[in-house]
mmCIF file of C-alpha atoms in Angstrom:
data_model
loop_
_atom_site.group_PDB
_atom_site.id
_atom_site.type_symbol
_atom_site.label_atom_id
_atom_site.label_comp_id
_atom_site.label_asym_id
_atom_site.label_seq_id
_atom_site.Cartn_x
_atom_site.Cartn_y
_atom_site.Cartn_z
ATOM 1 C CA MET C 1 10.451 -12.364 -8.700
ATOM 2 C CA PHE C 2 7.965 -9.490 -9.071
ATOM 3 C CA THR C 3 7.236 -6.126 -11.307
ATOM 4 C CA GLY C 4 6.163 -3.871 -8.841
ATOM 5 C CA ILE C 5 2.380 -3.580 -10.387
ATOM 6 C CA ILE C 6 0.182 -4.008 -7.646
ATOM 7 C CA GLN C 7 -2.849 -6.449 -8.223
ATOM 8 C CA ALA C 8 -5.033 -5.610 -5.548
ATOM 9 C CA VAL C 9 -5.103 -4.177 -1.703
ATOM 10 C CA GLY C 10 -5.325 -6.933 1.325
ATOM 11 C CA THR C 11 -6.061 -6.195 4.814
ATOM 12 C CA ILE C 12 -4.058 -7.862 7.733
ATOM 13 C CA SER C 13 -6.703 -9.792 9.713
ATOM 14 C CA ALA C 14 -4.298 -11.520 12.054
ATOM 15 C CA MET C 15 -0.917 -11.409 13.491
ATOM 16 C CA GLN C 16 0.460 -14.012 15.806
ATOM 17 C CA PRO C 17 3.560 -13.717 17.363
ATOM 18 C CA THR C 18 5.525 -17.171 17.524
ATOM 19 C CA GLY C 19 8.607 -17.325 19.648
ATOM 20 C CA GLY C 20 10.305 -14.224 17.967
ATOM 21 C CA ASP C 21 8.960 -14.154 14.455
ATOM 22 C CA MET C 22 5.157 -14.122 13.256
ATOM 23 C CA ARG C 23 2.734 -15.972 11.556
ATOM 24 C CA LEU C 24 0.364 -13.257 9.359
ATOM 25 C CA ARG C 25 -2.984 -13.497 7.815
ATOM 26 C CA VAL C 26 -4.251 -11.544 4.830
ATOM 27 C CA GLU C 27 -7.589 -11.272 3.629
ATOM 28 C CA THR C 28 -6.856 -10.518 -0.301
ATOM 29 C CA GLY C 29 -9.883 -8.283 -1.559
ATOM 30 C CA LYS C 30 -9.887 -8.697 -5.113
ATOM 31 C CA LEU C 31 -6.917 -10.738 -5.768
ATOM 32 C CA ASP C 32 -7.218 -13.637 -7.883
ATOM 33 C CA MET C 33 -6.466 -16.573 -5.656
ATOM 34 C CA SER C 34 -7.565 -19.555 -8.478
ATOM 35 C CA ASP C 35 -4.163 -20.316 -9.752
ATOM 36 C CA VAL C 36 -2.282 -19.940 -6.083
ATOM 37 C CA ALA C 37 -0.751 -23.362 -4.709
ATOM 38 C CA LEU C 38 0.915 -23.734 -1.213
ATOM 39 C CA GLY C 39 4.728 -22.403 -1.565
ATOM 40 C CA ASP C 40 3.888 -19.894 -3.921
ATOM 41 C CA SER C 41 4.994 -16.135 -3.294
ATOM 42 C CA ILE C 42 2.955 -13.215 -2.691
ATOM 43 C CA ALA C 43 4.506 -9.751 -2.547
ATOM 44 C CA THR C 44 2.981 -8.011 0.583
ATOM 45 C CA ASN C 45 3.822 -4.321 1.118
ATOM 46 C CA GLY C 46 6.770 -5.233 -0.866
ATOM 47 C CA VAL C 47 7.878 -8.324 1.407
ATOM 48 C CA CYS C 48 8.019 -11.719 -0.788
ATOM 49 C CA LEU C 49 6.396 -13.967 1.652
ATOM 50 C CA THR C 50 5.394 -17.868 1.120
ATOM 51 C CA VAL C 51 2.242 -19.067 1.081
ATOM 52 C CA VAL C 52 1.722 -21.654 3.892
ATOM 53 C CA GLU C 53 -2.211 -22.007 3.935
ATOM 54 C CA PHE C 54 -4.813 -20.244 1.910
ATOM 55 C CA SER C 55 -8.312 -19.925 0.769
ATOM 56 C CA ASN C 56 -10.004 -18.071 -2.155
ATOM 57 C CA HIS C 57 -10.177 -14.724 0.091
ATOM 58 C CA HIS C 58 -7.042 -15.097 2.335
ATOM 59 C CA TYR C 59 -3.466 -16.528 2.637
ATOM 60 C CA VAL C 60 -1.333 -17.209 5.617
ATOM 61 C CA ALA C 61 2.490 -16.605 6.063
ATOM 62 C CA ASP C 62 5.247 -16.711 8.097
ATOM 63 C CA LEU C 63 7.310 -13.823 8.772
ATOM 64 C CA SER C 64 11.046 -14.564 10.086
ATOM 65 C CA SER C 65 12.853 -12.353 12.630
ATOM 66 C CA GLU C 66 14.770 -11.010 9.771
ATOM 67 C CA THR C 67 11.823 -10.000 7.774
ATOM 68 C CA LEU C 68 10.485 -8.164 11.116
ATOM 69 C CA LYS C 69 13.699 -6.509 11.358
ATOM 70 C CA ARG C 70 14.224 -5.280 7.927
ATOM 71 C CA SER C 71 10.608 -4.276 7.245
ATOM 72 C CA GLY C 72 7.638 -2.242 8.739
ATOM 73 C CA PHE C 73 5.917 -5.333 9.873
ATOM 74 C CA ALA C 74 6.990 -5.131 13.175
ATOM 75 C CA HIS C 75 5.145 -1.969 13.494
ATOM 76 C CA TYR C 76 1.598 -2.996 11.488
ATOM 77 C CA GLN C 77 -1.608 -3.446 13.034
ATOM 78 C CA LEU C 78 -4.629 -5.011 12.230
ATOM 79 C CA GLY C 79 -6.531 -3.869 9.382
ATOM 80 C CA GLN C 80 -3.648 -2.467 7.838
ATOM 81 C CA LYS C 81 -4.072 -1.941 4.208
ATOM 82 C CA VAL C 82 -1.212 -3.951 2.133
ATOM 83 C CA ASN C 83 -0.358 -3.656 -1.612
ATOM 84 C CA LEU C 84 -0.641 -7.496 -2.922
ATOM 85 C CA GLU C 85 1.331 -8.880 -6.235
ATOM 86 C CA LYS C 86 1.542 -12.417 -7.191
ATOM 87 C CA ALA C 87 5.133 -13.780 -8.490
ATOM 88 C CA MET C 88 5.491 -12.993 -12.269
ATOM 89 C CA LEU C 89 4.821 -15.821 -14.663
ATOM 90 C CA ALA C 90 7.586 -16.065 -18.044
ATOM 91 C CA SER C 91 4.440 -15.102 -19.942
ATOM 92 C CA THR C 92 3.792 -11.899 -17.648
ATOM 93 C CA ARG C 93 3.718 -8.567 -19.346
ATOM 94 C CA PHE C 94 6.711 -6.752 -17.733
ATOM 95 C CA GLY C 95 4.955 -3.374 -16.548
ATOM 96 C CA GLY C 96 7.500 -2.442 -13.980
ATOM 97 C CA HIS C 97 11.119 -3.021 -13.006
ATOM 98 C CA ILE C 98 13.031 -6.142 -11.805
ATOM 99 C CA VAL C 99 11.639 -6.489 -7.826
ATOM 100 C CA SER C 100 12.782 -9.067 -5.932
ATOM 101 C CA GLY C 101 10.692 -8.870 -3.016
ATOM 102 C CA HIS C 102 13.915 -8.469 -0.441
ATOM 103 C CA VAL C 103 13.355 -5.196 1.481
ATOM 104 C CA ASP C 104 16.244 -3.113 1.930
ATOM 105 C CA GLY C 105 14.919 -0.839 4.756
ATOM 106 C CA VAL C 106 12.203 1.602 6.278
ATOM 107 C CA GLY C 107 11.694 4.985 5.081
ATOM 108 C CA GLU C 108 9.321 7.816 6.159
ATOM 109 C CA VAL C 109 7.063 9.758 4.335
ATOM 110 C CA LEU C 110 8.052 13.587 4.718
ATOM 111 C CA SER C 111 5.052 15.416 2.544
ATOM 112 C CA VAL C 112 2.294 14.244 0.523
ATOM 113 C CA THR C 113 1.176 17.392 -1.698
ATOM 114 C CA GLN C 114 -1.450 17.605 -5.010
ATOM 115 C CA SER C 115 0.180 18.569 -8.118
ATOM 116 C CA ALA C 116 -2.799 19.271 -10.595
ATOM 117 C CA ARG C 117 -4.190 15.688 -11.004
ATOM 118 C CA ALA C 118 -1.053 13.902 -9.348
ATOM 119 C CA TRP C 119 0.512 13.874 -5.974
ATOM 120 C CA GLU C 120 4.061 14.743 -4.875
ATOM 121 C CA VAL C 121 5.459 12.675 -2.284
ATOM 122 C CA TRP C 122 8.700 13.002 -0.476
ATOM 123 C CA VAL C 123 9.982 10.175 1.452
ATOM 124 C CA LYS C 124 13.333 10.031 3.815
ATOM 125 C CA ALA C 125 15.320 6.885 3.099
ATOM 126 C CA PRO C 126 17.900 5.445 5.596
ATOM 127 C CA ASP C 127 20.896 7.294 4.800
ATOM 128 C CA GLU C 128 22.686 3.910 3.719
ATOM 129 C CA LEU C 129 20.411 3.383 0.803
ATOM 130 C CA ALA C 130 20.818 7.076 -0.653
ATOM 131 C CA LYS C 131 23.775 6.033 -2.840
ATOM 132 C CA TYR C 132 21.540 3.591 -4.700
ATOM 133 C CA ILE C 133 18.803 5.890 -5.310
ATOM 134 C CA ALA C 134 19.143 8.057 -8.546
ATOM 135 C CA GLU C 135 16.976 10.541 -10.291
ATOM 136 C CA LYS C 136 14.803 9.011 -12.993
ATOM 137 C CA GLY C 137 15.675 5.480 -11.515
ATOM 138 C CA SER C 138 13.492 2.769 -10.074
ATOM 139 C CA ILE C 139 12.728 2.470 -6.592
ATOM 140 C CA THR C 140 9.873 -0.048 -4.896
ATOM 141 C CA VAL C 141 7.966 1.597 -2.126
ATOM 142 C CA ASP C 142 5.513 -0.758 -0.128
ATOM 143 C CA GLY C 143 5.807 -3.219 -3.233
ATOM 144 C CA VAL C 144 5.186 -0.499 -5.822
ATOM 145 C CA SER C 145 7.487 0.109 -8.845
ATOM 146 C CA LEU C 146 7.768 3.770 -9.060
ATOM 147 C CA THR C 147 9.912 6.715 -10.633
ATOM 148 C CA VAL C 148 12.259 8.777 -8.661
ATOM 149 C CA ASN C 149 11.760 12.269 -10.004
ATOM 150 C CA GLY C 150 13.956 14.192 -7.488
ATOM 151 C CA VAL C 151 16.543 13.382 -5.155
ATOM 152 C CA ASP C 152 18.134 15.480 -2.063
ATOM 153 C CA GLY C 153 20.572 13.614 -0.231
ATOM 154 C CA ALA C 154 18.409 10.661 1.497
ATOM 155 C CA LYS C 155 15.319 12.240 0.308
ATOM 156 C CA PHE C 156 13.347 11.419 -2.637
ATOM 157 C CA ARG C 157 10.132 12.825 -4.627
ATOM 158 C CA LEU C 158 7.763 10.503 -6.319
ATOM 159 C CA THR C 159 4.933 11.708 -8.556
ATOM 160 C CA LEU C 160 1.893 9.576 -8.339
ATOM 161 C CA VAL C 161 -0.894 9.754 -10.815
ATOM 162 C CA PRO C 162 -4.565 9.337 -9.628
ATOM 163 C CA HIS C 163 -4.550 5.467 -10.723
ATOM 164 C CA THR C 164 -1.746 4.359 -8.488
ATOM 165 C CA MET C 165 -3.093 6.558 -5.741
ATOM 166 C CA GLN C 166 -6.630 4.754 -5.970
ATOM 167 C CA GLU C 167 -5.363 1.023 -6.717
ATOM 168 C CA THR C 168 -2.560 1.158 -3.756
ATOM 169 C CA ASN C 169 -2.397 1.908 -0.459
ATOM 170 C CA ILE C 170 -0.529 4.618 -1.163
ATOM 171 C CA GLY C 171 -3.736 6.615 -1.026
ATOM 172 C CA THR C 172 -3.365 6.426 2.822
ATOM 173 C CA TYR C 173 0.109 8.089 2.839
ATOM 174 C CA GLN C 174 0.459 11.051 5.252
ATOM 175 C CA ALA C 175 3.726 12.605 7.006
ATOM 176 C CA GLY C 176 5.459 10.087 9.150
ATOM 177 C CA THR C 177 3.694 7.140 7.534
ATOM 178 C CA LYS C 178 6.422 4.162 7.401
ATOM 179 C CA VAL C 179 7.335 2.732 4.044
ATOM 180 C CA ASN C 180 9.085 -0.563 2.865
ATOM 181 C CA LEU C 181 11.967 0.221 0.553
ATOM 182 C CA GLU C 182 13.541 -2.133 -2.288
ATOM 183 C CA VAL C 183 16.459 -0.373 -4.078
ATOM 184 C CA ASP C 184 17.101 -1.164 -7.740
ATOM 185 C CA VAL C 185 18.494 -4.747 -7.710
ATOM 186 C CA VAL C 186 20.939 -3.623 -10.755
ATOM 187 C CA ALA C 187 22.544 -0.611 -8.375
ATOM 188 C CA ARG C 188 23.370 -3.623 -5.601
ATOM 189 C CA TYR C 189 25.206 -5.833 -8.097
ATOM 190 C CA LEU C 190 27.020 -2.877 -9.756
ATOM 191 C CA GLU C 191 28.339 -2.075 -6.269
ATOM 192 C CA ARG C 192 29.540 -5.535 -5.627
ATOM 193 C CA LEU C 193 31.011 -6.035 -9.368
ATOM 194 C CA ILE C 194 33.019 -3.034 -8.547
ATOM 195 C CA LEU C 195 34.647 -4.621 -5.686
ATOM 196 C CA GLY C 196 36.300 -7.475 -7.896
ATOM 197 C CA ASP C 197 38.466 -10.053 -6.315
ATOM 198 C CA LYS C 198 38.114 -7.741 -2.773
ATOM 199 C CA ALA C 199 34.628 -8.858 -2.504
ATOM 200 C CA ALA C 200 35.904 -12.311 -1.147
ATOM 201 C CA GLN C 201 37.577 -10.122 1.882
ATOM 202 C CA SER C 202 35.533 -10.133 4.979
ATOM 203 C CA SER C 203 36.190 -6.453 5.391
ATOM 204 C CA ALA C 204 34.728 -5.736 2.013
ATOM 205 C CA GLY C 205 31.468 -4.512 0.696
ATOM 206 C CA LYS C 206 30.676 -2.279 3.739
ATOM 207 C CA GLU C 207 31.399 1.059 2.004
ATOM 208 C CA ILE C 208 32.769 1.958 -1.617
ATOM 209 C CA SER C 209 35.004 5.543 -1.005
ATOM 210 C CA LEU C 210 36.265 7.758 -3.695
ATOM 211 C CA ALA C 211 40.063 6.508 -2.655
ATOM 212 C CA PHE C 212 38.849 2.787 -3.472
ATOM 213 C CA LEU C 213 36.964 4.128 -7.087
ATOM 214 C CA ALA C 214 40.420 6.388 -7.918
ATOM 215 C CA GLU C 215 42.591 3.388 -7.252
ATOM 216 C CA HIS C 216 40.641 0.930 -9.397
ATOM 217 C CA GLY C 217 40.306 3.365 -12.378
ATOM 218 C CA TYR C 218 36.800 4.509 -12.130
ATOM 219 C CA LEU C 219 37.937 8.008 -11.369
ATOM 220 C CA ARG C 220 40.564 10.249 -13.015
#
């Protein structure tokens, strides 16, 4: 489990294809590796990866075909900057929101414009994720816990303060940049809960329609 508060920006230094999936090496920059052990989790651009090898300055992790399909890692290159966060402790200050490190899809940056000392970033999410994105709700973008400040269909607006721009890879964003998105986990569980007993049916869970909500008393 993570909070979406980035601890360091790392650099991808090796990407080794291994029969349909990939082994990744990340140079960790200023990330404190002194308490890391084999099997620990490190969120890498929002993807929860398991450490299989490490030193004071790097770690190695395996990426499954599912991870490559769901995230932007399939398109990353050597030298790519990635946001890093170690898994939270029970004593960790909870400064962001609940982040699982399970990416839901890949979005695309539409524009980056300055507004006073802040930056406004518009992102286009995959259409199937639009229903989970609400104004003033939380969303994880490349592992960063952010507040949605505007919604227009599947597009949403973020407002980034200078600290966030400096301490994450968001400062490198431009129109066309692909980003890993994880929607608020609470929205996902609510969707499943609303299905009730129908959740056990194999065809359930694909879409909740207005007719379904009305039938179960959620609409009048």
